[in-house]
Coordinates of C-alpha atoms in Angstrom, one line a residue:
M1 CA -18.9 -46.1 138.0
S2 CA -20.1 -49.5 138.7
T3 CA -23.6 -51.0 137.6
T4 CA -26.5 -51.9 140.0
F5 CA -25.0 -55.5 139.6
G6 CA -21.4 -54.6 140.6
L7 CA -20.3 -54.6 136.8
R8 CA -18.2 -51.6 135.6
A9 CA -19.7 -50.0 132.8
K10 CA -18.1 -50.4 129.3
P11 CA -15.8 -47.4 128.5
S12 CA -17.2 -45.2 126.0
K13 CA -15.8 -44.3 122.8
V14 CA -14.3 -41.2 121.3
A15 CA -14.6 -41.1 117.4
F16 CA -12.3 -38.9 115.1
V17 CA -14.0 -38.2 111.4
T18 CA -12.1 -36.8 108.8
G19 CA -13.4 -35.2 105.3
V20 CA -16.8 -34.5 107.2
N21 CA -18.3 -32.5 104.3
G22 CA -18.1 -35.2 101.6
I23 CA -20.2 -37.6 100.6
S24 CA -19.0 -40.5 103.5
G25 CA -17.4 -38.3 106.0
S26 CA -20.8 -36.5 106.4
A27 CA -22.8 -39.9 106.3
I28 CA -20.0 -41.5 109.2
V29 CA -21.2 -38.3 111.6
D30 CA -24.6 -39.1 110.6
H31 CA -24.3 -42.2 111.6
L32 CA -22.6 -41.6 114.7
I33 CA -24.9 -39.0 116.3
K34 CA -27.4 -41.6 115.9
Q35 CA -25.7 -43.8 118.5
P36 CA -26.2 -43.5 122.2
H37 CA -23.7 -41.1 124.1
S38 CA -22.8 -44.3 126.3
E39 CA -21.4 -45.6 123.2
W40 CA -19.5 -42.5 121.7
S41 CA -19.3 -39.9 124.2
E42 CA -17.4 -37.5 121.8
I43 CA -17.3 -37.0 117.9
I44 CA -14.7 -34.5 116.7
I45 CA -15.0 -34.2 112.8
T46 CA -12.6 -32.2 110.7
S47 CA -12.2 -31.0 107.3
R48 CA -10.0 -28.6 105.2
S49 CA -12.8 -26.0 105.0
P50 CA -15.4 -25.2 107.6
I51 CA -18.3 -27.2 107.8
K52 CA -21.5 -26.4 106.0
S53 CA -23.9 -28.8 107.8
T54 CA -25.2 -28.3 111.1
Q55 CA -24.2 -31.2 113.3
I56 CA -26.9 -30.6 116.5
D57 CA -25.0 -32.8 118.8
S58 CA -23.4 -31.6 122.4
R59 CA -20.6 -34.6 121.4
V60 CA -19.9 -32.9 118.1
R61 CA -16.8 -30.7 117.7
F62 CA -15.0 -29.2 114.7
V63 CA -11.4 -28.4 113.8
A64 CA -9.8 -27.5 110.4
I65 CA -7.1 -29.4 109.1
D66 CA -5.2 -29.5 106.3
F67 CA -3.5 -32.4 106.6
L68 CA -0.8 -31.4 103.9
R69 CA 0.8 -29.5 106.2
P70 CA 3.3 -30.9 108.1
V71 CA 2.8 -33.7 110.9
E72 CA 4.8 -31.9 113.7
E73 CA 1.9 -28.5 112.8
I74 CA -0.8 -31.0 112.9
V75 CA 0.2 -33.1 116.1
E76 CA 0.5 -29.7 117.9
Q77 CA -3.2 -28.8 116.9
I78 CA -4.7 -32.2 117.7
K79 CA -2.9 -33.4 120.8
D80 CA -5.0 -31.6 123.5
L81 CA -8.4 -32.4 121.6
C82 CA -8.0 -35.7 120.1
K83 CA -6.0 -37.1 123.4
N84 CA -9.0 -39.5 124.1
V85 CA -9.9 -40.5 120.2
T86 CA -10.1 -44.3 120.4
H87 CA -11.2 -44.9 116.8
A88 CA -10.0 -42.6 113.7
F89 CA -12.1 -42.6 110.2
F90 CA -9.9 -41.7 107.1
T91 CA -12.3 -40.3 104.2
S92 CA -10.8 -37.0 103.2
Y93 CA -9.4 -37.0 99.3
V94 CA -8.1 -34.4 97.0
H95 CA -9.7 -34.7 93.4
D96 CA -8.2 -34.2 90.3
N97 CA -10.5 -35.2 87.0
D98 CA -6.9 -36.6 85.8
F99 CA -6.6 -39.5 87.2
S100 CA -3.2 -39.7 86.9
I101 CA -1.6 -37.4 89.5
L102 CA -4.4 -38.4 92.4
Y103 CA -1.5 -39.5 94.4
K104 CA 0.5 -36.4 94.2
K105 CA -1.9 -35.2 96.9
N106 CA -3.7 -38.2 98.3
G107 CA -0.7 -40.2 99.4
P108 CA 0.9 -37.3 101.2
L109 CA -2.9 -36.8 102.8
F110 CA -3.3 -40.3 104.5
R111 CA 0.3 -40.0 105.6
H112 CA 0.3 -37.1 107.5
F113 CA -3.2 -37.4 109.1
L114 CA -2.0 -41.3 110.2
E115 CA 1.6 -40.2 111.6
A116 CA -0.2 -37.2 113.5
T117 CA -3.0 -39.5 114.7
D118 CA -0.8 -42.2 116.0
L119 CA 1.4 -39.6 118.0
A120 CA -1.2 -37.5 119.5
C121 CA -3.9 -40.2 119.8
P122 CA -2.7 -42.7 122.6
K123 CA -5.8 -44.5 123.4
L124 CA -6.6 -44.9 120.0
K125 CA -7.7 -48.4 118.9
R126 CA -9.1 -48.6 115.6
V127 CA -8.1 -46.8 112.1
V128 CA -10.3 -47.2 109.5
L129 CA -9.2 -45.9 105.9
Q130 CA -11.9 -45.6 102.9
T131 CA -10.3 -46.6 100.1
G132 CA -12.8 -47.6 96.8
G133 CA -13.8 -49.5 94.1
K134 CA -10.9 -48.0 91.6
H135 CA -8.6 -50.6 94.2
Y136 CA -9.2 -53.5 91.8
A137 CA -7.8 -51.3 89.0
F138 CA -11.3 -52.6 86.8
Q139 CA -10.7 -49.5 84.7
Y140 CA -7.2 -50.9 83.4
R141 CA -7.6 -54.5 83.4
D142 CA -10.0 -57.0 82.0
I143 CA -10.7 -58.7 85.9
K144 CA -12.6 -61.3 86.8
T145 CA -15.9 -60.3 88.6
P146 CA -17.8 -60.2 91.1
L147 CA -14.9 -58.3 92.8
V148 CA -13.4 -59.8 96.5
E149 CA -11.2 -58.5 98.7
D150 CA -8.2 -60.8 98.1
I151 CA -7.7 -60.0 94.3
P152 CA -4.2 -59.4 93.6
R153 CA -2.9 -55.9 93.3
Y154 CA -2.6 -54.7 89.7
T155 CA 1.0 -54.5 88.7
G156 CA 0.7 -52.2 85.6
P157 CA 2.3 -48.8 84.9
E158 CA -0.7 -47.0 86.2
N159 CA -0.2 -45.2 89.7
M160 CA -2.7 -46.5 91.8
F161 CA -2.6 -44.3 95.3
Y162 CA -5.0 -46.6 96.9
Y163 CA -2.0 -49.0 97.6
E164 CA 0.5 -46.1 99.0
Q165 CA -2.0 -45.4 101.6
E166 CA -2.4 -49.5 102.6
D167 CA 0.9 -49.6 102.5
D168 CA 1.7 -47.0 105.0
L169 CA -1.1 -48.5 107.1
F170 CA 0.5 -51.6 107.5
A171 CA 4.0 -50.0 108.1
V172 CA 2.9 -47.9 111.0
Q173 CA 0.3 -50.2 112.3
K174 CA 3.1 -52.6 112.6
R175 CA 5.9 -50.1 113.8
R176 CA 3.5 -48.9 117.1
N177 CA 1.6 -52.2 117.0
T178 CA -1.2 -50.9 119.7
W179 CA -4.2 -50.0 117.6
N180 CA -5.6 -52.4 114.5
Y181 CA -7.4 -51.3 111.1
N182 CA -10.1 -51.7 108.8
I183 CA -10.1 -51.0 104.9
I184 CA -13.6 -50.2 103.1
R185 CA -14.0 -50.1 99.6
P186 CA -17.1 -48.7 98.4
M187 CA -18.1 -48.7 94.5
G188 CA -20.2 -46.3 92.9
I189 CA -21.1 -44.0 95.7
I190 CA -24.3 -42.2 96.0
G191 CA -25.2 -39.8 98.3
F192 CA -25.6 -36.2 99.9
S193 CA -22.7 -33.7 99.9
W194 CA -22.0 -30.0 100.4
Q195 CA -19.0 -30.3 98.2
Y196 CA -20.3 -29.6 94.5
L197 CA -17.0 -31.2 92.8
G198 CA -15.2 -34.2 93.1
I199 CA -16.5 -37.8 93.2
N200 CA -20.2 -37.0 92.9
E201 CA -22.3 -39.0 90.3
T202 CA -26.0 -37.7 91.5
L203 CA -25.6 -34.1 91.7
P204 CA -24.5 -33.8 87.6
I205 CA -27.2 -36.5 86.6
A206 CA -29.9 -34.5 88.0
Q207 CA -29.1 -31.3 86.6
Y208 CA -28.7 -32.9 83.4
F209 CA -32.5 -33.7 83.3
L210 CA -33.1 -30.8 85.1
V211 CA -31.8 -28.3 82.2
C212 CA -33.3 -31.1 79.6
R213 CA -36.6 -30.5 81.0
E214 CA -36.3 -27.0 81.2
L215 CA -35.0 -26.7 77.1
G216 CA -38.1 -29.3 76.2
E217 CA -35.6 -31.5 75.2
A218 CA -35.3 -35.6 76.0
P219 CA -32.6 -36.3 78.0
R220 CA -30.3 -38.4 75.7
W221 CA -28.0 -41.0 76.8
P222 CA -24.9 -40.1 77.2
G223 CA -23.2 -43.3 76.7
N224 CA -23.5 -46.2 74.1
L225 CA -25.2 -48.8 73.5
D226 CA -23.1 -50.9 76.0
T227 CA -23.0 -48.7 79.0
W228 CA -26.6 -48.3 78.7
L229 CA -27.2 -52.2 79.3
R230 CA -24.5 -52.2 81.6
S231 CA -25.1 -53.4 85.2
E232 CA -23.5 -52.1 88.2
T233 CA -23.2 -52.6 92.2
Q234 CA -23.4 -49.1 93.2
S235 CA -22.8 -47.5 97.0
F236 CA -25.0 -45.8 99.1
A237 CA -23.2 -43.5 101.7
P238 CA -25.4 -44.4 104.9
G239 CA -24.9 -47.7 104.2
I240 CA -20.8 -47.1 103.6
A241 CA -21.3 -45.6 107.1
D242 CA -23.3 -48.6 108.9
L243 CA -20.3 -51.2 107.6
T244 CA -17.4 -48.5 108.7
I245 CA -19.2 -48.0 111.9
W246 CA -19.6 -51.8 112.6
A247 CA -16.5 -52.7 111.4
A248 CA -14.2 -50.8 113.8
T249 CA -16.5 -51.9 116.5
Q250 CA -16.1 -55.5 115.8
D251 CA -12.6 -58.0 117.4
A252 CA -13.1 -59.9 115.2
C253 CA -12.6 -57.1 112.1
K254 CA -9.3 -56.3 113.6
D255 CA -7.1 -55.5 110.1
E256 CA -9.7 -56.5 107.8
A257 CA -10.5 -55.2 104.4
F258 CA -14.3 -55.2 103.1
N259 CA -16.1 -54.3 99.8
H260 CA -18.8 -52.5 100.4
V261 CA -22.1 -52.5 98.2
N262 CA -25.7 -51.9 98.5
G263 CA -26.8 -56.0 98.1
D264 CA -28.4 -55.6 94.5
V265 CA -27.9 -54.7 91.4
I266 CA -29.0 -51.3 88.9
V267 CA -29.1 -51.9 85.6
W268 CA -28.7 -47.8 84.0
K269 CA -31.1 -48.3 81.4
F270 CA -33.5 -48.5 83.7
L271 CA -32.5 -46.2 86.4
W272 CA -32.2 -43.5 83.5
Y273 CA -36.0 -44.0 83.1
M274 CA -36.6 -44.3 86.8
L275 CA -34.9 -40.4 86.6
A276 CA -37.1 -38.9 84.0
D277 CA -39.8 -39.7 85.4
Y278 CA -38.6 -38.5 89.0
F279 CA -38.0 -34.9 87.2
K280 CA -40.6 -34.8 84.8
A281 CA -38.7 -34.9 81.5
P282 CA -39.8 -35.1 78.4
M283 CA -39.6 -38.8 77.1
T284 CA -41.8 -38.7 73.9
N285 CA -38.8 -37.8 70.9
F286 CA -36.4 -40.2 73.2
E287 CA -34.2 -42.8 71.5
P288 CA -33.0 -45.3 73.0
P289 CA -29.3 -46.0 71.9
T290 CA -28.3 -48.7 69.1
E291 CA -25.4 -49.8 68.0
E292 CA -24.3 -46.6 66.0
T293 CA -24.9 -44.4 68.9
K294 CA -21.9 -42.1 69.7
T295 CA -21.5 -41.2 73.2
I296 CA -21.9 -37.2 74.4
D297 CA -18.9 -35.4 75.7
M298 CA -21.2 -33.8 79.0
A299 CA -18.5 -31.2 79.4
E300 CA -18.9 -29.9 75.9
W301 CA -22.2 -30.2 76.6
A302 CA -22.6 -28.3 80.0
K303 CA -20.3 -25.4 78.7
D304 CA -23.2 -23.1 77.4
K305 CA -25.8 -24.6 79.8
R306 CA -25.1 -22.8 83.0
P307 CA -27.6 -19.7 81.9
T308 CA -30.2 -22.1 81.5
W309 CA -29.7 -23.7 84.9
E310 CA -29.7 -20.3 86.3
K311 CA -33.0 -19.3 84.9
I312 CA -34.2 -22.7 87.0
V313 CA -32.7 -21.6 89.8
A314 CA -34.4 -18.2 89.6
K315 CA -37.8 -19.8 88.8
H316 CA -37.9 -22.8 91.1
G317 CA -34.8 -22.8 93.5
G318 CA -31.6 -24.3 93.8
E319 CA -27.6 -23.4 94.1
V320 CA -26.6 -21.8 91.1
N321 CA -22.8 -22.5 92.7
S322 CA -23.5 -26.1 92.6
F323 CA -23.0 -26.4 89.2
N324 CA -19.7 -27.4 87.8
I325 CA -18.3 -27.8 84.4
A326 CA -15.2 -30.1 86.5
A327 CA -18.6 -32.3 87.6
F328 CA -19.9 -33.1 84.0
E329 CA -16.4 -34.0 82.8
L330 CA -16.3 -36.4 85.4
M331 CA -19.7 -37.7 84.8
N332 CA -18.0 -38.9 81.7
W333 CA -16.3 -41.2 83.1
Y334 CA -19.4 -42.3 85.3
I335 CA -21.4 -43.1 82.1
A336 CA -19.0 -44.4 79.5
P337 CA -15.4 -45.3 80.8
S338 CA -13.1 -45.6 78.6
G339 CA -11.6 -49.3 78.0
I340 CA -14.2 -50.6 80.6
K341 CA -16.6 -53.5 78.7
G342 CA -19.3 -55.3 80.8
S343 CA -20.6 -55.3 84.1
I344 CA -18.8 -53.5 87.0
L345 CA -19.8 -56.0 90.1
A346 CA -18.3 -56.2 93.5
T347 CA -19.7 -58.4 96.2
N348 CA -20.0 -58.2 100.3
A349 CA -20.0 -61.6 100.8
K350 CA -16.7 -61.4 103.0
A351 CA -18.7 -58.8 105.1
R352 CA -21.7 -61.3 105.4
D353 CA -19.4 -63.7 106.3
F354 CA -18.6 -61.6 109.1
G355 CA -22.0 -61.0 110.7
W356 CA -22.9 -57.4 108.7
L357 CA -26.4 -58.1 107.5
R358 CA -27.6 -54.7 105.7
N359 CA -29.1 -54.3 102.6
D360 CA -30.1 -51.2 100.8
D361 CA -32.0 -50.3 97.3
T362 CA -29.5 -48.6 94.8
Y363 CA -32.8 -47.4 93.0
R364 CA -33.9 -45.7 95.9
A365 CA -31.1 -44.8 97.4
W366 CA -30.8 -42.8 93.9
L367 CA -34.3 -40.7 94.7
S368 CA -33.5 -40.6 98.4
T369 CA -30.3 -38.5 97.5
M370 CA -31.9 -36.3 95.2
R371 CA -34.5 -35.6 97.6
A372 CA -31.8 -34.9 100.0
Y373 CA -30.2 -32.4 97.8
E374 CA -33.8 -30.5 97.3
N375 CA -34.3 -30.4 101.0
A376 CA -30.9 -28.9 101.2
G377 CA -32.0 -26.5 98.7
V378 CA -29.0 -27.4 95.9
L379 CA -31.8 -28.5 93.4
P380 CA -34.9 -27.3 93.5
I381 CA -38.3 -29.4 94.3
S382 CA -39.6 -31.6 91.8

């Protein structure tokens, strides 16, 4: 259709978003539905399990896909639904607290998605792969910070499945030579998700404060003095979505990888005091860590706390089944990761150079995420 000036309207785009029950996937969908229909005419979303949130937008269409199935079956399932897809966003992830075996499922997961999307989407223009800060292997090596996109890959014995995913992306893109890619690497992700397991910092920390409050105990810092004073750059999910959609729609960003961080730095010490105030935790007897302070095994701490959580939910509301020991086990890694000393910092400098300008306040992002869990009925209202 022509405009009143005789110019042909720019064709609208069609999105295909995976992992929509996760933090990043759901944030990307939220971002897309805020865009005009003239920009995005259809938003196809998928996860292995049924979607848990309701996207009230006529453009959204959901399909349940297990990307660990054979590629031929996936193509047959999506070839009609996805025939007009122009932009594919991969945020799917199969978690295991044993990082050494993550490659066993996450490698094939992306490979099958990529092969199927390449075959079933003849109008495809851009594929976006989300990986993460562990790409830089700061958990395995002493590395210069801030982390930048062109740091050489880690060559140690530990498997980094992100490299496998990237290599598959490069190979298929080169073979097809009809679409381009982006790689987005966030740091510690803050955001709401209906998934209670996996990479999720905020929910177990909130439950730790709430259980301590219920027991009348000061919420001890689970780490040591070094981690108490550690500074970090982190990533708010709506900001990740903003960068992801922006990069995927910029010609200048073709075939580029970008870090994502909020643009500021937080210190765990100050975050801890802020959360204690938010959750009204009893801090009268709180003792900051010293050089002699030993770390707390959060999974061990949590193993007998479910009855207390159930009591909290019965009195104040919340979701009983959101309390999971595995989430507290992973909290050990967030709070006191073994082998990591000093600050964990990345930079958005490359994205800034390309023209992306968003900033997010990380402390506010934590509070915003806590409120989102409360509004969803997962946490009681503080």
